CSV table of C-alpha atoms in Angstrom, one decimal:
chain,number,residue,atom,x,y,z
A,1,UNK,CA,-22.2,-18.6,-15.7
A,2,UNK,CA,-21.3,-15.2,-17.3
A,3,UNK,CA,-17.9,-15.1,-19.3
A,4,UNK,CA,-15.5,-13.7,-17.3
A,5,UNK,CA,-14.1,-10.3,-17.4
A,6,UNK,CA,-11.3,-9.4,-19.6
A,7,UNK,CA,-7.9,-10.3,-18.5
A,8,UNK,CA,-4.4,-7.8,-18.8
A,9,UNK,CA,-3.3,-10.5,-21.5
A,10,UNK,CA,-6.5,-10.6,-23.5
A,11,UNK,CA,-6.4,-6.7,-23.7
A,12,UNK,CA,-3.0,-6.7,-24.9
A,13,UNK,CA,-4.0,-8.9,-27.5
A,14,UNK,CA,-7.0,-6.7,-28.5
A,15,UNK,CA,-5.4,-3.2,-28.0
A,16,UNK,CA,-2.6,-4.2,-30.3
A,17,UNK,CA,-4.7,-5.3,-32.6
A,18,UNK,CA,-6.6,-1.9,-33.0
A,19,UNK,CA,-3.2,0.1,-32.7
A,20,UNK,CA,-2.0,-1.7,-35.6
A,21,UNK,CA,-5.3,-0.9,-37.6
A,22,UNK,CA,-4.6,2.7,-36.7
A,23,UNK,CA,-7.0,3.4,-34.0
A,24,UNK,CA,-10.1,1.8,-35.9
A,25,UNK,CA,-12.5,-0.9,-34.7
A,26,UNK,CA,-12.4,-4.0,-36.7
A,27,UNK,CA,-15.8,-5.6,-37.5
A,28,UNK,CA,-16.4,-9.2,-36.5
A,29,UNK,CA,-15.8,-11.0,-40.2
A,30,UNK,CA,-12.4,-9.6,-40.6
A,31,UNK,CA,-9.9,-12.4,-40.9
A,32,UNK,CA,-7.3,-10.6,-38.0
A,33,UNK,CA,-11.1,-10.5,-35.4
A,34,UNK,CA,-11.0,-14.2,-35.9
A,35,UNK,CA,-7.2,-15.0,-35.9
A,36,UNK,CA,-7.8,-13.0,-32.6
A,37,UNK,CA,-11.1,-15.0,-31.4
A,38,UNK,CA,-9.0,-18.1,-32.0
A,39,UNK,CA,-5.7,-17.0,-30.0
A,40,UNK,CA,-7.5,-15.7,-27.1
A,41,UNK,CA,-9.3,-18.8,-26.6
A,42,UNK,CA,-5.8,-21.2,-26.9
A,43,UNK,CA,-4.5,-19.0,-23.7
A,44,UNK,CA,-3.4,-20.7,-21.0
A,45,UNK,CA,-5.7,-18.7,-18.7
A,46,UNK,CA,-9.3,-20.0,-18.6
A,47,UNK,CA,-10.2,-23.3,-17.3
A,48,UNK,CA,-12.3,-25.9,-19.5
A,49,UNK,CA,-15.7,-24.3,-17.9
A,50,UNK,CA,-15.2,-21.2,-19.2
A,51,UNK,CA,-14.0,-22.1,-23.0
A,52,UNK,CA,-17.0,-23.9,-23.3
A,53,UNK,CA,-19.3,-21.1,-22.5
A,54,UNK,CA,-21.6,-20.2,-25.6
A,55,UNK,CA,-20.0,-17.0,-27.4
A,56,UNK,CA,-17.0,-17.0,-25.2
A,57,UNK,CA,-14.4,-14.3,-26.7
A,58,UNK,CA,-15.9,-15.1,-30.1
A,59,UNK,CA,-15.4,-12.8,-32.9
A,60,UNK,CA,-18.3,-10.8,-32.1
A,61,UNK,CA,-17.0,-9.7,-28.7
A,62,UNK,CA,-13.5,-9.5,-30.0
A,63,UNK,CA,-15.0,-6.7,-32.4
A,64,UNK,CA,-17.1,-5.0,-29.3
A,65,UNK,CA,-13.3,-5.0,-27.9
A,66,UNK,CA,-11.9,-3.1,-30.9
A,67,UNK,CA,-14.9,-0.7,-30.7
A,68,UNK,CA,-14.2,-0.2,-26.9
A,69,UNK,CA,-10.4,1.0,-27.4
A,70,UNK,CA,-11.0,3.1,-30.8
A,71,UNK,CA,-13.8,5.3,-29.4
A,72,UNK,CA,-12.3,5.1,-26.0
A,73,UNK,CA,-9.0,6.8,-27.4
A,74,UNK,CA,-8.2,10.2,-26.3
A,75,UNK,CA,-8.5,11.8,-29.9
A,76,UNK,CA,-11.8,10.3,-30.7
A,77,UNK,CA,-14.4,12.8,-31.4
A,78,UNK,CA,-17.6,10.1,-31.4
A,79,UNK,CA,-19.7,8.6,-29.0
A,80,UNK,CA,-17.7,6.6,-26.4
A,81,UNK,CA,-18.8,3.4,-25.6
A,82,UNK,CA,-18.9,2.2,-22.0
A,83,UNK,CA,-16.0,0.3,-21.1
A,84,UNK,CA,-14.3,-0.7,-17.6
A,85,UNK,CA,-11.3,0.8,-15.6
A,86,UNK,CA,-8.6,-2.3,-17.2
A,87,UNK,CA,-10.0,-1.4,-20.7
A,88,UNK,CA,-8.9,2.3,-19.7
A,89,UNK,CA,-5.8,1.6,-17.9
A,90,UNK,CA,-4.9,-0.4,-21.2
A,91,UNK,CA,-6.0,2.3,-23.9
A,92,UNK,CA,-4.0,4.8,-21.7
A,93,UNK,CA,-0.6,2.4,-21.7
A,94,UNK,CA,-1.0,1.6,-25.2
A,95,UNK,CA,-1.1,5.5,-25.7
A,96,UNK,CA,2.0,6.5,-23.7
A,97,UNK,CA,4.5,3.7,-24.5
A,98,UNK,CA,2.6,2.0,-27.8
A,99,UNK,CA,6.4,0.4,-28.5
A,100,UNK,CA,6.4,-0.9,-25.4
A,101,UNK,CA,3.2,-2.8,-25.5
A,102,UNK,CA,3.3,-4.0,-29.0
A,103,UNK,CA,6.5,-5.3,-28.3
A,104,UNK,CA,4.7,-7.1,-25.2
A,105,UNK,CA,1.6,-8.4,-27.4
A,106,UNK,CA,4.5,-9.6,-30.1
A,107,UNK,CA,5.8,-11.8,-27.0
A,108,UNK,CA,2.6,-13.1,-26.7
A,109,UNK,CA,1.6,-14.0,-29.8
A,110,UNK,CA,5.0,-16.2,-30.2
A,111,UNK,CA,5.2,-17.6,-27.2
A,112,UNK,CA,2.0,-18.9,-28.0
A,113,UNK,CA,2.9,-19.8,-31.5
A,114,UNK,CA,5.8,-22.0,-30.5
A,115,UNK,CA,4.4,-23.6,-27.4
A,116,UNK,CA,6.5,-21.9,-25.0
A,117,UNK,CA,4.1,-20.2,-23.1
A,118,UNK,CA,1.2,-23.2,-22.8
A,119,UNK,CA,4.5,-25.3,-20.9
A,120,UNK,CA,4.9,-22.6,-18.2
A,121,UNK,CA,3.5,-23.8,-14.4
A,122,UNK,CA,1.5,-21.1,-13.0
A,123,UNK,CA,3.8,-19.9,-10.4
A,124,UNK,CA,2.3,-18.3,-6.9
A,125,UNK,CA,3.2,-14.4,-7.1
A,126,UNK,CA,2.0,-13.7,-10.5
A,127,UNK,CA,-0.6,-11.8,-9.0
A,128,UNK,CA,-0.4,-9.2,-6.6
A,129,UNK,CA,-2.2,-8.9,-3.9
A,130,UNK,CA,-5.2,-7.2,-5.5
A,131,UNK,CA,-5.6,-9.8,-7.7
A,132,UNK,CA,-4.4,-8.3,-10.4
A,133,UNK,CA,-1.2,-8.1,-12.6
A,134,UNK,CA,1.4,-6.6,-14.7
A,135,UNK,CA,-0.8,-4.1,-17.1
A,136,UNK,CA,1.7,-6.4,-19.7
A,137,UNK,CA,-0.5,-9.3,-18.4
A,138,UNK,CA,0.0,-12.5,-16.3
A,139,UNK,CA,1.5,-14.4,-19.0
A,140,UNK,CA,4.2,-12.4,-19.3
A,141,UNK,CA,4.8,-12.2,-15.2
A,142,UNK,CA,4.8,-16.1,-15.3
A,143,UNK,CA,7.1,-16.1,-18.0
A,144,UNK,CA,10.1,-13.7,-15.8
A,145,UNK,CA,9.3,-15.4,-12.4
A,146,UNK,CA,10.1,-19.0,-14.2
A,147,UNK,CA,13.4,-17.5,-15.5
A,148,UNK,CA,14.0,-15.6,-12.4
A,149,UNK,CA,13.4,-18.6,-10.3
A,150,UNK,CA,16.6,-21.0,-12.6
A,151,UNK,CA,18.7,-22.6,-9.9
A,152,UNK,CA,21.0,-22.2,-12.7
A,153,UNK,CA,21.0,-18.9,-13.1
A,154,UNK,CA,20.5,-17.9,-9.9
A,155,UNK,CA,24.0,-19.4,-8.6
A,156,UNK,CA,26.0,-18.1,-11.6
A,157,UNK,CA,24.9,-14.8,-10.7
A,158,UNK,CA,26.0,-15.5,-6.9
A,159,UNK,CA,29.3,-16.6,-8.1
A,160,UNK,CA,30.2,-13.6,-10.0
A,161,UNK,CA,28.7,-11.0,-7.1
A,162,UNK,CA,31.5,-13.6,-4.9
A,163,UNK,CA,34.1,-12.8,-7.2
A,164,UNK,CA,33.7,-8.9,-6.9
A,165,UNK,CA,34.8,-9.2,-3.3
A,166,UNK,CA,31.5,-7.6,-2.3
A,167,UNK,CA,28.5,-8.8,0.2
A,168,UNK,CA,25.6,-10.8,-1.4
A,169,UNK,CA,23.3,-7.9,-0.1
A,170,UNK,CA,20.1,-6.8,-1.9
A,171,UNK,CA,21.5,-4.0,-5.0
A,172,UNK,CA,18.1,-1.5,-4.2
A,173,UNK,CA,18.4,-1.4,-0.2
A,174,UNK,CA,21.6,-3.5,0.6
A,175,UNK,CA,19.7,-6.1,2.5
A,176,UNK,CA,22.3,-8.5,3.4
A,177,UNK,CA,20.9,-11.9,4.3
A,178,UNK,CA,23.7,-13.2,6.2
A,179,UNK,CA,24.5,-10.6,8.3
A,180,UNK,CA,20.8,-10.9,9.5
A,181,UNK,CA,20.2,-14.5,10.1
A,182,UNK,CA,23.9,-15.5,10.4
A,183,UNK,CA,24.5,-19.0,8.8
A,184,UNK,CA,20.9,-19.4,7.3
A,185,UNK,CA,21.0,-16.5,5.2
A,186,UNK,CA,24.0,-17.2,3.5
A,187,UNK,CA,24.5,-17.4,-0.1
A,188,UNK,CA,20.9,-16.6,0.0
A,189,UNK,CA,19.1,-13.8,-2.5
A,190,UNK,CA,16.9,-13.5,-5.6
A,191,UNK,CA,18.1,-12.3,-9.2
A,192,UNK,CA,15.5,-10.2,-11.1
A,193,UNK,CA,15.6,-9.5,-14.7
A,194,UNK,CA,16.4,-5.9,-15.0
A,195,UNK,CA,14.8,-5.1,-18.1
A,196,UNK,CA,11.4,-7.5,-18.7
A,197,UNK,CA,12.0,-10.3,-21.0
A,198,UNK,CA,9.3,-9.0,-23.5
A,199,UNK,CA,11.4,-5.8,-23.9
A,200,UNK,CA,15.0,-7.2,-24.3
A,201,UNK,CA,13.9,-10.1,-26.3
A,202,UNK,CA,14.4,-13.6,-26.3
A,203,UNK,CA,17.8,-14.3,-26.2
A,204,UNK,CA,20.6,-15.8,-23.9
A,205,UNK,CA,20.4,-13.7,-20.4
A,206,UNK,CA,23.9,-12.4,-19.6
A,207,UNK,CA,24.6,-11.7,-16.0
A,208,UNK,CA,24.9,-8.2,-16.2
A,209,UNK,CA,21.3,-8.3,-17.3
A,210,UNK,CA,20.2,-9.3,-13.6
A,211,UNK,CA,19.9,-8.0,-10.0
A,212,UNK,CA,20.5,-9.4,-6.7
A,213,UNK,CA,17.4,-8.0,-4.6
A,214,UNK,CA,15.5,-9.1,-1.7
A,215,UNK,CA,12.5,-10.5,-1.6
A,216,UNK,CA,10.4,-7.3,-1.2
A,217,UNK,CA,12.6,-4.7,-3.6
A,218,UNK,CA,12.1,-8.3,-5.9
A,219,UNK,CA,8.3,-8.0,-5.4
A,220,UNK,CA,8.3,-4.1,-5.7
A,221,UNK,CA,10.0,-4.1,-8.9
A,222,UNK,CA,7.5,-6.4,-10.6
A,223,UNK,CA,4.1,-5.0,-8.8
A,224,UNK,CA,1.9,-3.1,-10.8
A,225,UNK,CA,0.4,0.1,-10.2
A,226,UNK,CA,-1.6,2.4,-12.3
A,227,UNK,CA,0.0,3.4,-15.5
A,228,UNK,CA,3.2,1.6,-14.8
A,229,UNK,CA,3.6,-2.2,-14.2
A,230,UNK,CA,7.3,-2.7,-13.8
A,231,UNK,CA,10.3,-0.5,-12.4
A,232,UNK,CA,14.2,-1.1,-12.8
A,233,UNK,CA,16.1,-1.5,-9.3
A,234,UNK,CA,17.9,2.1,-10.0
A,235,UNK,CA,14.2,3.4,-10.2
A,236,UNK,CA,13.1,1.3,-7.0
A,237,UNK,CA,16.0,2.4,-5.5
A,238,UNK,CA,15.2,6.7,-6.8
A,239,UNK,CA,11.3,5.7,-5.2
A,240,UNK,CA,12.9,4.8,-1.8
A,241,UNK,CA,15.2,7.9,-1.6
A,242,UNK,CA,12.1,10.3,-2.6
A,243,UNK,CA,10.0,8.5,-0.1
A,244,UNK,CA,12.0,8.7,3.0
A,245,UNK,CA,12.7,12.3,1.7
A,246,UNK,CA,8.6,13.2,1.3
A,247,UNK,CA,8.9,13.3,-2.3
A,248,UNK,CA,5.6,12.5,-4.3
A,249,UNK,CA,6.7,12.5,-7.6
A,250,UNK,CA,8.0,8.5,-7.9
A,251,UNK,CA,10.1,8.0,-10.7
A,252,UNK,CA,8.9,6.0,-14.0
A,253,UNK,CA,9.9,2.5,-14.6
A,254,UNK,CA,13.3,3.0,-16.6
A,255,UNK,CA,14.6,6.2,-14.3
A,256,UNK,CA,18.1,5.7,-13.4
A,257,UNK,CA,19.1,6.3,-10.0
């Protein structure tokens, strides 16, 4: 059995780690390769099979890792090494919103220092259907769906829609469950976390923070694609417009609508 391939959280981790040394490699008996080796294999990702797999992210292949995203860099003037299409998709987010990811890696690191992440259940769409995830990684996914997903929250959030006076319909295409399935569909929707937990912090979610949506603009607005793995509902809401209208150009993650 090989060692499996790198996953979005592991090169979150590793691309960090080379941003912060200022686009270098780090060699394998540096103490932050080893802090690294040790954190990567305390993830909640890999099963028991693969930790015990000789060599598994040990500080030799976190340093390979460091040498894949320093010479991979756009401004690197060296040989490149060879490294695969996630590694790229990775060097590239960390190159056009480096805040953004460190912040996501930070999340990381102490959710997995205080315990909080190891406690999450998997939950069933943190991939999508490719199989892969949030460029942010799957921890992180997990992590939004469970707060998403609080009964809690979910029916506060209902309550003060209720008070408005307006229809629980969906805030990016105005579906409106109760209109289509009559008595079933009432009080029914999702709330989504308008800005991703790693990027407003950890602190107490204020309703204004979330979204009514359906289940698909829900979905949309946490699927990943190439160069952008999350999109607010005013952006969802901008993509559907420039769709039905032929546009190409989709708007980024934070557009307003």
């Amino acid at each position: 059995m090989r060692s499996p391939a790198w996953t979005e959280d592991e090169l979150v981790l590793a691309g960090a780690l080379v941003v912060r040394n200022g686009w270098r490699e780090l060699r394998t008996p540096d103490r932050e390769v080893v802090e690294l080796s040790e954190l990567l294999r305390s993830l909640p990702i890999h099963g028991p099979d693969v930790l015990s797999l000789p060599g598994f992210r040990s500080p030799d292949s976190v340093s390979r890792k460091t040498t894949d995203f320093a010479t991979n860099h756009p401004a690197y003037t060296g040989r490149r090494t060879r490294r695969g299409e996630p590694t790229r998709l990775m060097i590239a987010a960390f190159t056009e919103r480096e805040t953004e990811m460190l912040q996501a890696a930070q999340t990381i690191e102490a959710g997995m220092g205080s315990g909080a992440l190891q406690l999450l259940p998997e939950q069933p769409d943190e991939f999508d259907d490719t199989g892969a995830t949030a460029i942010e990684g799957r921890l992180l996914v997990r992590q939004a769906l469970v707060r998403e997903r609080d009964p809690k929250l979910r029916q506060r959030k209902i309550k003060q829609v209720r008070r408005t006076g307006l229809p629980l319909s969906c805030e990016v295409c105005d579906f409106d469950f109760a209109r289509v399935y009559g008595r079933l569909g009432e009080n029914f929707i999702e709330v989504h976390h308008v800005t991703p937990l790693h990027i407003s912090g950890q602190r107490e979610t204020k309703l204004d923070d979330l979204a009514c949506l359906c289940a698909n603009c829900h979905r949309m607005c946490h699927r990943s694609s190439p160069g952008e793995s999350w999109r607010t509902p005013q952006a969802l809401r901008a993509l559907i417009r420039g769709s039905r209208a032929g546009t190409l150009d989709a708007p980024g993650p934070n557009s307003a609508s």
